[in-house]
PDB file of C-alpha atoms in Angstrom:
ATOM      1  CA  MET A   1      -0.132  -0.302  -0.395  1.00 39.00           C
ATOM      2  CA  LYS A   2       3.162   2.570   0.443  1.00 36.00           C
ATOM      3  CA  MET A   3       4.361   1.314  -1.977  1.00 38.00           C
ATOM      4  CA  THR A   4       1.332   2.332  -4.351  1.00 39.00           C
ATOM      5  CA  LYS A   5       1.144   5.539  -2.363  1.00 38.00           C
ATOM      6  CA  ARG A   6       4.877   6.314  -3.188  1.00 39.00           C
ATOM      7  CA  ILE A   7       4.152   5.798  -7.047  1.00 38.00           C
ATOM      8  CA  ILE A   8       1.426   8.045  -7.442  1.00 40.00           C
ATOM      9  CA  ALA A   9       3.138  10.528  -5.513  1.00 42.00           C
ATOM     10  CA  VAL A  10       6.037  10.610  -7.799  1.00 38.00           C
ATOM     11  CA  VAL A  11       3.743  10.527 -10.621  1.00 37.00           C
ATOM     12  CA  MET A  12       2.020  13.825  -9.855  1.00 44.00           C
ATOM     13  CA  VAL A  13       5.268  15.362  -9.241  1.00 37.00           C
ATOM     14  CA  VAL A  14       6.452  14.440 -12.640  1.00 36.00           C
ATOM     15  CA  ALA A  15       3.107  15.541 -14.233  1.00 44.00           C
ATOM     16  CA  LEU A  16       3.879  18.866 -12.319  1.00 39.00           C
ATOM     17  CA  LEU A  17       7.215  19.045 -13.549  1.00 36.00           C
ATOM     18  CA  ALA A  18       5.861  18.413 -17.061  1.00 43.00           C
ATOM     19  CA  ALA A  19       3.308  20.772 -16.530  1.00 43.00           C
ATOM     20  CA  LEU A  20       5.786  23.844 -15.130  1.00 35.00           C
ATOM     21  CA  LEU A  21       8.227  23.098 -18.438  1.00 37.00           C
ATOM     22  CA  VAL A  22       5.106  23.304 -20.998  1.00 38.00           C
ATOM     23  CA  GLY A  23       4.259  27.284 -19.659  1.00 45.00           C
ATOM     24  CA  CYS A  24       7.507  28.154 -19.311  1.00 41.00           C
ATOM     25  CA  SER A  25       8.111  26.958 -23.136  1.00 42.00           C
ATOM     26  CA  LYS A  26       5.003  28.629 -23.627  1.00 41.00           C
ATOM     27  CA  LYS A  27       6.509  31.959 -22.497  1.00 41.00           C
ATOM     28  CA  PRO A  28       8.553  32.662 -24.807  1.00 42.00           C
ATOM     29  CA  ASN A  29       6.572  32.296 -27.521  1.00 46.00           C
ATOM     30  CA  ASN A  30       4.097  34.706 -26.328  1.00 45.00           C
ATOM     31  CA  ASN A  31       6.914  37.562 -25.698  1.00 46.00           C
ATOM     32  CA  ASN A  32       7.715  36.743 -29.310  1.00 46.00           C
ATOM     33  CA  ASN A  33       4.470  37.329 -30.432  1.00 46.00           C
ATOM     34  CA  THR A  34       4.138  40.407 -28.704  1.00 43.00           C
ATOM     35  CA  ASN A  35       7.053  41.717 -29.871  1.00 46.00           C
ATOM     36  CA  SER A  36       6.810  40.864 -33.614  1.00 45.00           C
ATOM     37  CA  ALA A  37       2.542  42.690 -32.938  1.00 44.00           C
ATOM     38  CA  ALA A  38       4.898  45.557 -31.459  1.00 44.00           C
ATOM     39  CA  ASP A  39       7.199  45.820 -34.559  1.00 48.00           C
ATOM     40  CA  SER A  40       4.204  45.345 -36.977  1.00 44.00           C
ATOM     41  CA  ALA A  41       3.114  48.691 -35.233  1.00 44.00           C
ATOM     42  CA  VAL A  42       6.242  50.168 -35.517  1.00 42.00           C
ATOM     43  CA  SER A  43       6.692  49.434 -39.490  1.00 44.00           C
ATOM     44  CA  SER A  44       2.969  50.410 -39.934  1.00 43.00           C
ATOM     45  CA  ALA A  45       3.627  54.262 -38.403  1.00 42.00           C
ATOM     46  CA  ALA A  46       7.359  54.441 -40.323  1.00 41.00           C
ATOM     47  CA  SER A  47       5.458  53.590 -43.175  1.00 41.00           C
ATOM     48  CA  SER A  48       2.614  56.252 -42.880  1.00 40.00           C
ATOM     49  CA  ALA A  49       4.287  58.678 -41.854  1.00 39.00           C
ATOM     50  CA  ALA A  50       7.274  58.222 -44.334  1.00 39.00           C
ATOM     51  CA  SER A  51       4.128  57.894 -47.014  1.00 37.00           C
ATOM     52  CA  SER A  52       2.780  61.307 -45.428  1.00 38.00           C
ATOM     53  CA  ALA A  53       6.227  62.932 -45.534  1.00 39.00           C
ATOM     54  CA  ALA A  54       6.621  62.301 -49.398  1.00 38.00           C
ATOM     55  CA  SER A  55       3.191  63.432 -50.378  1.00 41.00           C
ATOM     56  CA  SER A  56       4.214  66.715 -49.208  1.00 49.00           C
ATOM     57  CA  GLU A  57       7.582  66.727 -50.818  1.00 60.00           C
ATOM     58  CA  GLY A  58       6.662  68.575 -54.089  1.00 75.00           C
ATOM     59  CA  GLU A  59       4.793  71.207 -52.034  1.00 89.00           C
ATOM     60  CA  GLU A  60       6.856  74.533 -51.509  1.00 96.00           C
ATOM     61  CA  THR A  61       6.530  78.373 -50.300  1.00 97.00           C
ATOM     62  CA  VAL A  62       7.652  80.628 -53.136  1.00 98.00           C
ATOM     63  CA  SER A  63       8.128  84.148 -52.375  1.00 97.00           C
ATOM     64  CA  GLY A  64       7.441  87.441 -54.319  1.00 98.00           C
ATOM     65  CA  THR A  65       7.738  90.710 -54.500  1.00 98.00           C
ATOM     66  CA  GLY A  66       4.143  91.777 -54.228  1.00 97.00           C
ATOM     67  CA  ASP A  67       1.335  91.790 -51.493  1.00 98.00           C
ATOM     68  CA  ASN A  68      -1.281  88.974 -50.987  1.00 98.00           C
ATOM     69  CA  ASN A  69      -3.262  91.994 -48.544  1.00 97.00           C
ATOM     70  CA  LYS A  70      -3.528  94.397 -51.176  1.00 97.00           C
ATOM     71  CA  VAL A  71      -4.471  91.955 -54.305  1.00 97.00           C
ATOM     72  CA  THR A  72      -8.128  92.154 -55.818  1.00 97.00           C
ATOM     73  CA  LEU A  73      -9.853  88.366 -55.178  1.00 98.00           C
ATOM     74  CA  SER A  74     -11.982  89.776 -58.536  1.00 98.00           C
ATOM     75  CA  MET A  75     -11.891  88.388 -62.433  1.00 98.00           C
ATOM     76  CA  THR A  76     -11.945  89.752 -65.904  1.00 98.00           C
ATOM     77  CA  LEU A  77     -13.734  88.568 -68.174  1.00 98.00           C
ATOM     78  CA  PHE A  78     -14.700  90.278 -71.801  1.00 97.00           C
ATOM     79  CA  ASP A  79     -13.260  93.654 -70.189  1.00 96.00           C
ATOM     80  CA  LYS A  80     -15.940  93.561 -67.502  1.00 97.00           C
ATOM     81  CA  GLU A  81     -14.649  93.261 -64.157  1.00 98.00           C
ATOM     82  CA  TYR A  82     -16.713  91.554 -61.158  1.00 98.00           C
ATOM     83  CA  THR A  83     -14.998  91.629 -57.385  1.00 98.00           C
ATOM     84  CA  LEU A  84     -15.945  89.282 -54.791  1.00 98.00           C
ATOM     85  CA  GLY A  85     -17.699  90.430 -51.946  1.00 97.00           C
ATOM     86  CA  LYS A  86     -19.051  93.633 -54.240  1.00 97.00           C
ATOM     87  CA  SER A  87     -20.619  92.636 -57.252  1.00 98.00           C
ATOM     88  CA  ARG A  88     -23.914  91.009 -58.097  1.00 98.00           C
ATOM     89  CA  VAL A  89     -25.245  87.690 -59.875  1.00 98.00           C
ATOM     90  CA  LYS A  90     -27.085  90.786 -62.185  1.00 98.00           C
ATOM     91  CA  ASP A  91     -23.575  92.078 -62.769  1.00 98.00           C
ATOM     92  CA  LEU A  92     -23.290  88.600 -64.672  1.00 98.00           C
ATOM     93  CA  SER A  93     -26.729  88.554 -66.566  1.00 97.00           C
ATOM     94  CA  ASP A  94     -26.394  92.455 -67.605  1.00 97.00           C
ATOM     95  CA  ASN A  95     -23.483  91.219 -69.269  1.00 96.00           C
ATOM     96  CA  ASP A  96     -25.300  88.625 -71.676  1.00 95.00           C
ATOM     97  CA  TRP A  97     -24.021  85.415 -69.023  1.00 97.00           C
ATOM     98  CA  GLY A  98     -27.007  83.643 -68.980  1.00 97.00           C
ATOM     99  CA  TYR A  99     -28.135  80.677 -66.620  1.00 97.00           C
ATOM    100  CA  ASP A 100     -27.323  77.206 -67.643  1.00 95.00           C
ATOM    101  CA  PRO A 101     -31.073  75.594 -67.386  1.00 94.00           C
ATOM    102  CA  GLU A 102     -29.614  72.019 -65.771  1.00 94.00           C
ATOM    103  CA  ASP A 103     -27.436  73.820 -62.984  1.00 94.00           C
ATOM    104  CA  TRP A 104     -30.180  76.231 -62.321  1.00 97.00           C
ATOM    105  CA  LYS A 105     -33.322  73.866 -62.334  1.00 96.00           C
ATOM    106  CA  ASP A 106     -33.733  74.058 -59.126  1.00 94.00           C
ATOM    107  CA  ILE A 107     -32.795  77.982 -58.106  1.00 96.00           C
ATOM    108  CA  ASP A 108     -35.947  80.040 -57.578  1.00 96.00           C
ATOM    109  CA  MET A 109     -35.084  83.306 -59.087  1.00 96.00           C
ATOM    110  CA  GLU A 110     -37.744  84.604 -56.846  1.00 96.00           C
ATOM    111  CA  LYS A 111     -37.188  83.423 -53.932  1.00 95.00           C
ATOM    112  CA  LYS A 112     -36.261  86.142 -51.252  1.00 96.00           C
ATOM    113  CA  ILE A 113     -32.983  84.820 -49.732  1.00 97.00           C
ATOM    114  CA  GLU A 114     -32.750  86.081 -46.082  1.00 97.00           C
ATOM    115  CA  TYR A 115     -29.232  88.005 -44.753  1.00 97.00           C
ATOM    116  CA  LYS A 116     -26.263  85.806 -44.772  1.00 96.00           C
ATOM    117  CA  GLN A 117     -27.753  83.205 -46.138  1.00 97.00           C
ATOM    118  CA  THR A 118     -25.928  81.343 -49.343  1.00 96.00           C
ATOM    119  CA  GLY A 119     -28.294  81.193 -52.148  1.00 96.00           C
ATOM    120  CA  GLY A 120     -26.759  79.269 -54.417  1.00 96.00           C
ATOM    121  CA  SER A 121     -22.876  77.132 -54.684  1.00 96.00           C
ATOM    122  CA  TYR A 122     -20.787  75.693 -57.820  1.00 96.00           C
ATOM    123  CA  LEU A 123     -23.640  77.136 -60.834  1.00 98.00           C
ATOM    124  CA  THR A 124     -22.657  77.428 -64.370  1.00 98.00           C
ATOM    125  CA  MET A 125     -23.407  80.383 -66.691  1.00 98.00           C
ATOM    126  CA  ASP A 126     -22.761  80.486 -69.895  1.00 96.00           C
ATOM    127  CA  ASN A 127     -22.448  82.786 -72.830  1.00 92.00           C
ATOM    128  CA  SER A 128     -22.005  81.568 -76.550  1.00 83.00           C
ATOM    129  CA  THR A 129     -18.475  80.815 -75.757  1.00 87.00           C
ATOM    130  CA  THR A 130     -17.219  80.078 -72.770  1.00 95.00           C
ATOM    131  CA  GLU A 131     -18.866  79.415 -68.997  1.00 96.00           C
ATOM    132  CA  VAL A 132     -18.078  80.338 -65.891  1.00 98.00           C
ATOM    133  CA  ASP A 133     -18.739  78.576 -62.445  1.00 98.00           C
ATOM    134  CA  ILE A 134     -20.137  81.075 -59.494  1.00 98.00           C
ATOM    135  CA  SER A 135     -21.245  80.841 -55.876  1.00 98.00           C
ATOM    136  CA  PHE A 136     -23.103  83.695 -54.254  1.00 98.00           C
ATOM    137  CA  LYS A 137     -24.631  84.359 -50.566  1.00 98.00           C
ATOM    138  CA  ASN A 138     -26.606  87.505 -49.514  1.00 98.00           C
ATOM    139  CA  LEU A 139     -24.300  90.182 -47.782  1.00 97.00           C
ATOM    140  CA  ALA A 140     -26.484  93.138 -48.577  1.00 96.00           C
ATOM    141  CA  GLU A 141     -29.888  93.029 -48.156  1.00 96.00           C
ATOM    142  CA  THR A 142     -32.283  91.981 -45.538  1.00 97.00           C
ATOM    143  CA  PHE A 143     -33.696  89.489 -48.005  1.00 98.00           C
ATOM    144  CA  ALA A 144     -32.431  89.262 -51.292  1.00 97.00           C
ATOM    145  CA  THR A 145     -33.535  87.290 -54.808  1.00 98.00           C
ATOM    146  CA  PRO A 146     -30.762  85.528 -56.701  1.00 98.00           C
ATOM    147  CA  GLU A 147     -30.077  88.400 -58.994  1.00 97.00           C
ATOM    148  CA  GLN A 148     -29.450  90.729 -55.823  1.00 97.00           C
ATOM    149  CA  CYS A 149     -26.947  88.484 -54.103  1.00 98.00           C
ATOM    150  CA  ILE A 150     -23.269  89.225 -53.829  1.00 98.00           C
ATOM    151  CA  LEU A 151     -20.991  86.704 -55.466  1.00 98.00           C
ATOM    152  CA  THR A 152     -18.725  84.845 -53.357  1.00 98.00           C
ATOM    153  CA  LYS A 153     -16.862  82.456 -55.965  1.00 98.00           C
ATOM    154  CA  MET A 154     -15.614  82.382 -59.564  1.00 98.00           C
ATOM    155  CA  GLU A 155     -13.912  79.814 -61.440  1.00 98.00           C
ATOM    156  CA  PHE A 156     -12.933  80.020 -65.092  1.00 98.00           C
ATOM    157  CA  LYS A 157     -10.976  77.651 -66.802  1.00 97.00           C
ATOM    158  CA  GLY A 158      -9.821  76.777 -70.806  1.00 96.00           C
ATOM    159  CA  SER A 159      -6.278  76.747 -72.255  1.00 96.00           C
ATOM    160  CA  PRO A 160      -4.707  80.393 -72.908  1.00 95.00           C
ATOM    161  CA  ASP A 161      -5.077  80.085 -76.713  1.00 93.00           C
ATOM    162  CA  GLY A 162      -8.674  79.044 -75.876  1.00 95.00           C
ATOM    163  CA  ALA A 163     -11.577  80.530 -73.535  1.00 96.00           C
ATOM    164  CA  ILE A 164      -9.312  82.395 -71.890  1.00 97.00           C
ATOM    165  CA  THR A 165      -7.869  84.297 -75.050  1.00 96.00           C
ATOM    166  CA  LYS A 166     -11.408  84.498 -76.347  1.00 95.00           C
ATOM    167  CA  ALA A 167     -12.521  85.984 -73.292  1.00 96.00           C
ATOM    168  CA  SER A 168      -9.657  88.258 -72.536  1.00 96.00           C
ATOM    169  CA  ALA A 169      -9.982  86.711 -68.708  1.00 98.00           C
ATOM    170  CA  LYS A 170      -7.737  88.093 -65.909  1.00 98.00           C
ATOM    171  CA  ILE A 171      -7.837  88.127 -62.608  1.00 98.00           C
ATOM    172  CA  PHE A 172      -6.514  90.151 -59.274  1.00 98.00           C
ATOM    173  CA  GLY A 173      -7.787  93.393 -60.498  1.00 97.00           C
ATOM    174  CA  GLY A 174      -6.654  92.621 -64.141  1.00 97.00           C
ATOM    175  CA  GLN A 175      -3.045  92.835 -62.921  1.00 97.00           C
ATOM    176  CA  ILE A 176      -2.544  88.766 -64.044  1.00 98.00           C
ATOM    177  CA  ASP A 177      -3.015  88.179 -67.773  1.00 97.00           C
ATOM    178  CA  LEU A 178      -4.214  84.122 -68.156  1.00 98.00           C
ATOM    179  CA  ALA A 179      -3.758  84.353 -71.697  1.00 97.00           C
ATOM    180  CA  LYS A 180      -0.029  84.864 -71.003  1.00 96.00           C
ATOM    181  CA  CYS A 181       0.144  82.330 -69.155  1.00 97.00           C
ATOM    182  CA  THR A 182       1.897  79.706 -71.586  1.00 97.00           C
ATOM    183  CA  THR A 183       4.712  78.074 -69.673  1.00 97.00           C
ATOM    184  CA  PHE A 184       4.955  77.570 -65.706  1.00 98.00           C
ATOM    185  CA  ASP A 185       7.902  79.920 -65.265  1.00 97.00           C
ATOM    186  CA  GLU A 186       4.976  82.975 -66.899  1.00 98.00           C
ATOM    187  CA  ILE A 187       2.822  81.714 -64.313  1.00 98.00           C
ATOM    188  CA  GLU A 188       5.330  82.249 -61.499  1.00 98.00           C
ATOM    189  CA  ASN A 189       6.151  85.232 -62.672  1.00 97.00           C
ATOM    190  CA  GLN A 190       3.011  86.839 -63.002  1.00 97.00           C
ATOM    191  CA  LEU A 191       2.125  85.657 -59.528  1.00 98.00           C
ATOM    192  CA  LYS A 192       5.426  86.888 -57.852  1.00 98.00           C
ATOM    193  CA  SER A 193       4.721  89.977 -59.329  1.00 98.00           C
ATOM    194  CA  ASN A 194       1.322  90.260 -57.211  1.00 98.00           C
ATOM    195  CA  LEU A 195       1.774  88.353 -54.402  1.00 98.00           C
ATOM    196  CA  SER A 196       4.130  88.627 -51.338  1.00 98.00           C
ATOM    197  CA  SER A 197       3.897  84.137 -51.132  1.00 98.00           C
ATOM    198  CA  PHE A 198       2.477  81.312 -52.495  1.00 98.00           C
ATOM    199  CA  VAL A 199       2.620  77.567 -52.445  1.00 98.00           C
ATOM    200  CA  LYS A 200       3.148  75.646 -55.468  1.00 98.00           C
ATOM    201  CA  GLU A 201       3.217  71.932 -55.728  1.00 98.00           C
ATOM    202  CA  LYS A 202       3.614  69.767 -58.397  1.00 96.00           C
ATOM    203  CA  GLN A 203       0.473  67.300 -59.578  1.00 96.00           C
ATOM    204  CA  TYR A 204       1.479  65.170 -61.855  1.00 94.00           C
ATOM    205  CA  ASP A 205       4.107  64.293 -64.566  1.00 94.00           C
ATOM    206  CA  SER A 206       5.124  61.708 -67.033  1.00 95.00           C
ATOM    207  CA  GLU A 207       5.891  61.933 -70.479  1.00 95.00           C
ATOM    208  CA  TYR A 208       2.427  62.959 -71.923  1.00 96.00           C
ATOM    209  CA  SER A 209       2.356  66.564 -69.557  1.00 97.00           C
ATOM    210  CA  THR A 210       3.048  67.995 -66.872  1.00 97.00           C
ATOM    211  CA  SER A 211       0.834  70.065 -63.922  1.00 98.00           C
ATOM    212  CA  TYR A 212       1.300  72.100 -61.038  1.00 98.00           C
ATOM    213  CA  SER A 213      -0.724  73.786 -58.492  1.00 98.00           C
ATOM    214  CA  TYR A 214      -1.036  77.564 -57.107  1.00 98.00           C
ATOM    215  CA  LYS A 215      -2.640  78.906 -54.052  1.00 98.00           C
ATOM    216  CA  ALA A 216      -2.660  81.664 -51.819  1.00 98.00           C
ATOM    217  CA  ASP A 217      -4.311  83.568 -48.936  1.00 98.00           C
ATOM    218  CA  THR A 218      -5.501  87.223 -49.566  1.00 97.00           C
ATOM    219  CA  LYS A 219      -7.351  89.284 -47.406  1.00 95.00           C
ATOM    220  CA  ASP A 220     -10.555  88.441 -48.685  1.00 96.00           C
ATOM    221  CA  GLY A 221     -10.202  85.164 -49.141  1.00 98.00           C
ATOM    222  CA  LYS A 222      -8.133  82.966 -51.288  1.00 98.00           C
ATOM    223  CA  PHE A 223      -6.907  82.124 -54.395  1.00 98.00           C
ATOM    224  CA  TYR A 224      -6.183  78.651 -56.172  1.00 98.00           C
ATOM    225  CA  MET A 225      -4.796  77.400 -60.069  1.00 98.00           C
ATOM    226  CA  TYR A 226      -4.136  74.065 -61.397  1.00 98.00           C
ATOM    227  CA  ALA A 227      -2.191  74.614 -64.457  1.00 98.00           C
ATOM    228  CA  SER A 228      -1.799  71.277 -67.319  1.00 98.00           C
ATOM    229  CA  PHE A 229       1.573  71.560 -69.998  1.00 98.00           C
ATOM    230  CA  ASP A 230       0.908  69.353 -72.987  1.00 97.00           C
ATOM    231  CA  LYS A 231       4.777  68.097 -73.542  1.00 96.00           C
ATOM    232  CA  LYS A 232       4.072  66.438 -76.910  1.00 95.00           C
ATOM    233  CA  GLU A 233       1.956  69.397 -78.037  1.00 95.00           C
ATOM    234  CA  ASN A 234       4.387  71.649 -76.100  1.00 96.00           C
ATOM    235  CA  LYS A 235       1.847  74.116 -75.254  1.00 96.00           C
ATOM    236  CA  MET A 236      -0.383  74.855 -71.794  1.00 97.00           C
ATOM    237  CA  LYS A 237      -3.324  72.762 -72.257  1.00 97.00           C
ATOM    238  CA  SER A 238      -5.203  73.569 -69.463  1.00 97.00           C
ATOM    239  CA  ILE A 239      -5.446  76.242 -66.444  1.00 98.00           C
ATOM    240  CA  ASP A 240      -8.379  76.347 -64.128  1.00 98.00           C
ATOM    241  CA  THR A 241      -8.202  79.442 -61.954  1.00 98.00           C
ATOM    242  CA  SER A 242     -10.846  79.923 -58.741  1.00 98.00           C
ATOM    243  CA  LEU A 243     -11.387  82.824 -56.591  1.00 98.00           C
ATOM    244  CA  ASP A 244     -13.025  82.173 -53.148  1.00 98.00           C
ATOM    245  CA  LEU A 245     -14.584  84.934 -50.322  1.00 98.00           C
ATOM    246  CA  SER A 246     -13.337  84.438 -47.177  1.00 97.00           C
ATOM    247  CA  TYR A 247     -16.490  83.101 -44.877  1.00 95.00           C
ATOM    248  CA  ASP A 248     -16.986  85.846 -41.747  1.00 93.00           C
ATOM    249  CA  TYR A 249     -16.518  88.499 -45.064  1.00 96.00           C
ATOM    250  CA  THR A 250     -18.351  91.634 -44.235  1.00 94.00           C
ATOM    251  CA  TYR A 251     -19.756  93.667 -47.160  1.00 93.00           C
ATOM    252  CA  GLN A 252     -18.892  96.866 -47.525  1.00 87.00           C
ATOM    253  CA  PRO A 253     -20.933  99.253 -49.888  1.00 84.00           C
ATOM    254  CA  GLU A 254     -19.294 101.742 -51.983  1.00 73.00           C
TER     255      GLU A 254
END
């Protein structure tokens, strides 16, 4: 009987030792798994940071001799100047710009828009040859119809030898002639002479074309331009220029 008890005791000790050895053998594996997960997280974070840095590598701030706080946030089309924060939708319609039927189908031209309320955004107006996209807001009246609203955004696009030249498109009080922006150097030279600084960023580059964007903050809002150059035809293919009024701009009657 005593011998049986001893055998059982020995078996239990052996089993206990075996369990302890198994537990010890598992711990390094858990540590390895933890370290592997940590290494993976660090690697992922590093990759994300590298990707973020790479995305902003092409962006640079360019200094100029002008003044961002003195440029007029305006666009001149067919020798008529439209200034954001001052000119009204009616100024465009009075100069033969029509309302694109599809864009304006949901705009009630008789509706009274309350003061400080937006009347419409990214709506196209056109004439016989070109288009311009606008946004507008009631900044000057207690209530105003869409035509009485103030322009808060203007965007015009085309090529220097096409729509831009036809419309004699200019910005900043006529100081930048978009028809002369036939190379990136000419674009930048004109921007430098009107702005104290702007941000330039390469958007795309291939054997067929190259494109850059330019943006700047001004006293009354923002300026943005996207320009694409066709390498095969050796000419500026398209220039998209937009001007945006600051959200908190206060109307100043003349």
